[in-house]
Amino acid sequence: MSVSVKAILDAKGRNVITAGANTTLAEAAKILSEKRIGAIVVVGMAGKISGIFTERDVVNAVAKHGQDSLNQPIASLMTSKVHRCKEDSTTDELMELMTHRRFRHVPVEEKGKLTGIISIGDVVKWRIREIELEAEQIKAYIAG
């Protein structure tokens, strides 16, 4: 009874915070803080996904380069091998992917276009809803 990514996006919205490759780490960190998000999708020409820049990337850059990293473009610091999902992907598939690969954000792509982003928080929230609904159905069945 796993929920699809499309259902999650239809409920939460499809807005994705994006930035260009030349955005500096300082600018990206400000965006992450102001928007209270954990990842920015880095887009190139025609809105194609070229990478993802996360809070973890900020920490790694500062640990490696110190304050000099603040003026570096995120293209040199981002994760460029981005795992994506489709709208017909399920929460079960995402939980497996996120757990196995150890990341918390997955951009959603359809026909080469960015259509949303799913976080581990989204997956957990929907999985809890599924479990609660299942429990209610079992109670109703038992009650007759």
PDB file of C-alpha atoms in Angstrom, residues 13-131:
ATOM      1  CA  GLY A  13       3.413  21.058  -3.768  1.00  0.00           C
ATOM      2  CA  ARG A  14       6.034  20.970  -6.465  1.00  0.00           C
ATOM      3  CA  ASN A  15       8.053  24.039  -5.563  1.00  0.00           C
ATOM      4  CA  VAL A  16      11.785  23.350  -5.635  1.00  0.00           C
ATOM      5  CA  ILE A  17      14.447  25.830  -4.601  1.00  0.00           C
ATOM      6  CA  THR A  18      17.104  25.892  -7.313  1.00  0.00           C
ATOM      7  CA  ALA A  19      20.328  27.759  -7.934  1.00  0.00           C
ATOM      8  CA  GLY A  20      22.845  28.132 -10.696  1.00  0.00           C
ATOM      9  CA  ALA A  21      26.256  26.535 -10.636  1.00  0.00           C
ATOM     10  CA  ASN A  22      27.991  29.891 -10.033  1.00  0.00           C
ATOM     11  CA  THR A  23      26.106  30.569  -6.803  1.00  0.00           C
ATOM     12  CA  THR A  24      28.668  30.848  -4.001  1.00  0.00           C
ATOM     13  CA  LEU A  25      28.644  28.670  -0.918  1.00  0.00           C
ATOM     14  CA  ALA A  26      27.843  31.764   1.182  1.00  0.00           C
ATOM     15  CA  GLU A  27      24.819  32.562  -1.014  1.00  0.00           C
ATOM     16  CA  ALA A  28      23.665  28.940  -0.963  1.00  0.00           C
ATOM     17  CA  ALA A  29      24.020  28.713   2.824  1.00  0.00           C
ATOM     18  CA  LYS A  30      21.897  31.848   3.170  1.00  0.00           C
ATOM     19  CA  ILE A  31      19.201  30.324   0.942  1.00  0.00           C
ATOM     20  CA  LEU A  32      19.227  27.072   2.944  1.00  0.00           C
ATOM     21  CA  SER A  33      18.866  29.036   6.176  1.00  0.00           C
ATOM     22  CA  GLU A  34      16.215  31.500   5.001  1.00  0.00           C
ATOM     23  CA  LYS A  35      14.066  28.838   3.319  1.00  0.00           C
ATOM     24  CA  ARG A  36      14.629  26.366   6.188  1.00  0.00           C
ATOM     25  CA  ILE A  37      15.513  23.581   3.775  1.00  0.00           C
ATOM     26  CA  GLY A  38      18.271  21.011   3.576  1.00  0.00           C
ATOM     27  CA  ALA A  39      19.026  20.990  -0.144  1.00  0.00           C
ATOM     28  CA  ILE A  40      19.125  23.132  -3.251  1.00  0.00           C
ATOM     29  CA  VAL A  41      18.885  21.560  -6.681  1.00  0.00           C
ATOM     30  CA  VAL A  42      21.573  22.985  -8.955  1.00  0.00           C
ATOM     31  CA  VAL A  43      20.268  23.526 -12.462  1.00  0.00           C
ATOM     32  CA  GLY A  44      21.980  24.284 -15.721  1.00  0.00           C
ATOM     33  CA  MET A  45      20.754  25.084 -19.186  1.00  0.00           C
ATOM     34  CA  ALA A  46      17.005  24.686 -19.758  1.00  0.00           C
ATOM     35  CA  GLY A  47      16.464  23.786 -16.114  1.00  0.00           C
ATOM     36  CA  LYS A  48      18.268  20.439 -16.338  1.00  0.00           C
ATOM     37  CA  ILE A  49      19.539  19.016 -13.044  1.00  0.00           C
ATOM     38  CA  SER A  50      23.309  19.318 -12.840  1.00  0.00           C
ATOM     39  CA  GLY A  51      23.739  18.626  -9.128  1.00  0.00           C
ATOM     40  CA  ILE A  52      22.406  18.943  -5.620  1.00  0.00           C
ATOM     41  CA  PHE A  53      23.884  21.075  -2.861  1.00  0.00           C
ATOM     42  CA  THR A  54      23.045  20.069   0.698  1.00  0.00           C
ATOM     43  CA  GLU A  55      23.816  21.027   4.272  1.00  0.00           C
ATOM     44  CA  ARG A  56      26.308  18.162   4.293  1.00  0.00           C
ATOM     45  CA  ASP A  57      28.120  19.775   1.348  1.00  0.00           C
ATOM     46  CA  VAL A  58      28.417  23.010   3.359  1.00  0.00           C
ATOM     47  CA  VAL A  59      29.969  21.168   6.290  1.00  0.00           C
ATOM     48  CA  ASN A  60      32.364  19.213   4.057  1.00  0.00           C
ATOM     49  CA  ALA A  61      33.491  22.360   2.211  1.00  0.00           C
ATOM     50  CA  VAL A  62      34.137  24.346   5.395  1.00  0.00           C
ATOM     51  CA  ALA A  63      35.960  21.396   6.971  1.00  0.00           C
ATOM     52  CA  LYS A  64      38.164  20.995   3.894  1.00  0.00           C
ATOM     53  CA  HIS A  65      38.726  24.608   2.778  1.00  0.00           C
ATOM     54  CA  GLY A  66      37.817  26.737   5.799  1.00  0.00           C
ATOM     55  CA  GLN A  67      36.432  30.211   5.245  1.00  0.00           C
ATOM     56  CA  ASP A  68      37.892  30.287   1.718  1.00  0.00           C
ATOM     57  CA  SER A  69      35.064  27.955   0.713  1.00  0.00           C
ATOM     58  CA  LEU A  70      32.491  30.716   1.260  1.00  0.00           C
ATOM     59  CA  ASN A  71      33.392  32.351  -2.064  1.00  0.00           C
ATOM     60  CA  GLN A  72      33.648  29.138  -4.064  1.00  0.00           C
ATOM     61  CA  PRO A  73      30.915  28.315  -6.575  1.00  0.00           C
ATOM     62  CA  ILE A  74      28.682  25.477  -5.478  1.00  0.00           C
ATOM     63  CA  ALA A  75      29.444  23.681  -8.758  1.00  0.00           C
ATOM     64  CA  SER A  76      32.839  22.767  -7.273  1.00  0.00           C
ATOM     65  CA  LEU A  77      31.301  21.614  -3.980  1.00  0.00           C
ATOM     66  CA  MET A  78      27.974  20.015  -4.916  1.00  0.00           C
ATOM     67  CA  THR A  79      27.121  16.385  -5.416  1.00  0.00           C
ATOM     68  CA  SER A  80      27.068  16.041  -9.182  1.00  0.00           C
ATOM     69  CA  LYS A  81      25.961  12.406  -9.377  1.00  0.00           C
ATOM     70  CA  VAL A  82      22.340  13.012  -8.417  1.00  0.00           C
ATOM     71  CA  HIS A  83      19.994  10.122  -7.782  1.00  0.00           C
ATOM     72  CA  ARG A  84      16.555  10.983  -9.106  1.00  0.00           C
ATOM     73  CA  CYS A  85      13.149   9.398  -8.900  1.00  0.00           C
ATOM     74  CA  LYS A  86      10.030   9.482 -11.056  1.00  0.00           C
ATOM     75  CA  GLU A  87       6.497  10.426 -10.075  1.00  0.00           C
ATOM     76  CA  ASP A  88       5.481   6.770 -10.191  1.00  0.00           C
ATOM     77  CA  SER A  89       8.191   5.829  -7.669  1.00  0.00           C
ATOM     78  CA  THR A  90       6.820   4.677  -4.307  1.00  0.00           C
ATOM     79  CA  THR A  91       7.616   5.549  -0.714  1.00  0.00           C
ATOM     80  CA  ASP A  92       8.967   2.023  -0.242  1.00  0.00           C
ATOM     81  CA  GLU A  93      11.390   2.512  -3.144  1.00  0.00           C
ATOM     82  CA  LEU A  94      12.467   5.900  -1.789  1.00  0.00           C
ATOM     83  CA  MET A  95      13.034   4.561   1.725  1.00  0.00           C
ATOM     84  CA  GLU A  96      15.273   1.855   0.310  1.00  0.00           C
ATOM     85  CA  LEU A  97      17.167   4.307  -1.926  1.00  0.00           C
ATOM     86  CA  MET A  98      17.618   6.933   0.799  1.00  0.00           C
ATOM     87  CA  THR A  99      18.690   4.382   3.400  1.00  0.00           C
ATOM     88  CA  HIS A 100      21.082   2.527   1.109  1.00  0.00           C
ATOM     89  CA  ARG A 101      22.672   5.665  -0.404  1.00  0.00           C
ATOM     90  CA  ARG A 102      22.537   7.670   2.856  1.00  0.00           C
ATOM     91  CA  PHE A 103      20.943  10.866   1.603  1.00  0.00           C
ATOM     92  CA  ARG A 104      17.828  12.796   2.554  1.00  0.00           C
ATOM     93  CA  HIS A 105      16.676  14.519  -0.637  1.00  0.00           C
ATOM     94  CA  VAL A 106      15.717  13.121  -4.025  1.00  0.00           C
ATOM     95  CA  PRO A 107      14.794  15.362  -6.961  1.00  0.00           C
ATOM     96  CA  VAL A 108      11.835  14.186  -9.017  1.00  0.00           C
ATOM     97  CA  GLU A 109      12.345  14.223 -12.761  1.00  0.00           C
ATOM     98  CA  GLU A 110       9.904  13.523 -15.579  1.00  0.00           C
ATOM     99  CA  LYS A 111      10.958  13.630 -19.226  1.00  0.00           C
ATOM    100  CA  GLY A 112      14.205  15.383 -18.299  1.00  0.00           C
ATOM    101  CA  LYS A 113      12.454  18.147 -16.325  1.00  0.00           C
ATOM    102  CA  LEU A 114      12.595  18.808 -12.594  1.00  0.00           C
ATOM    103  CA  THR A 115       9.051  18.401 -11.242  1.00  0.00           C
ATOM    104  CA  GLY A 116       9.622  18.338  -7.477  1.00  0.00           C
ATOM    105  CA  ILE A 117      11.776  17.147  -4.612  1.00  0.00           C
ATOM    106  CA  ILE A 118      11.108  14.560  -1.925  1.00  0.00           C
ATOM    107  CA  SER A 119      12.781  14.657   1.482  1.00  0.00           C
ATOM    108  CA  ILE A 120      13.138  11.876   4.014  1.00  0.00           C
ATOM    109  CA  GLY A 121      10.678  13.870   6.152  1.00  0.00           C
ATOM    110  CA  ASP A 122       8.079  13.635   3.374  1.00  0.00           C
ATOM    111  CA  VAL A 123       8.586   9.878   3.129  1.00  0.00           C
ATOM    112  CA  VAL A 124       8.340   9.347   6.889  1.00  0.00           C
ATOM    113  CA  LYS A 125       5.218  11.520   7.129  1.00  0.00           C
ATOM    114  CA  TRP A 126       3.449   9.534   4.394  1.00  0.00           C
ATOM    115  CA  ARG A 127       4.602   6.192   5.765  1.00  0.00           C
ATOM    116  CA  ILE A 128       3.145   7.094   9.174  1.00  0.00           C
ATOM    117  CA  ARG A 129      -0.155   8.009   7.454  1.00  0.00           C
ATOM    118  CA  GLU A 130      -0.174   4.617   5.726  1.00  0.00           C
ATOM    119  CA  ILE A 131       0.410   2.782   9.019  1.00  0.00           C
TER     120      ILE A 131
END
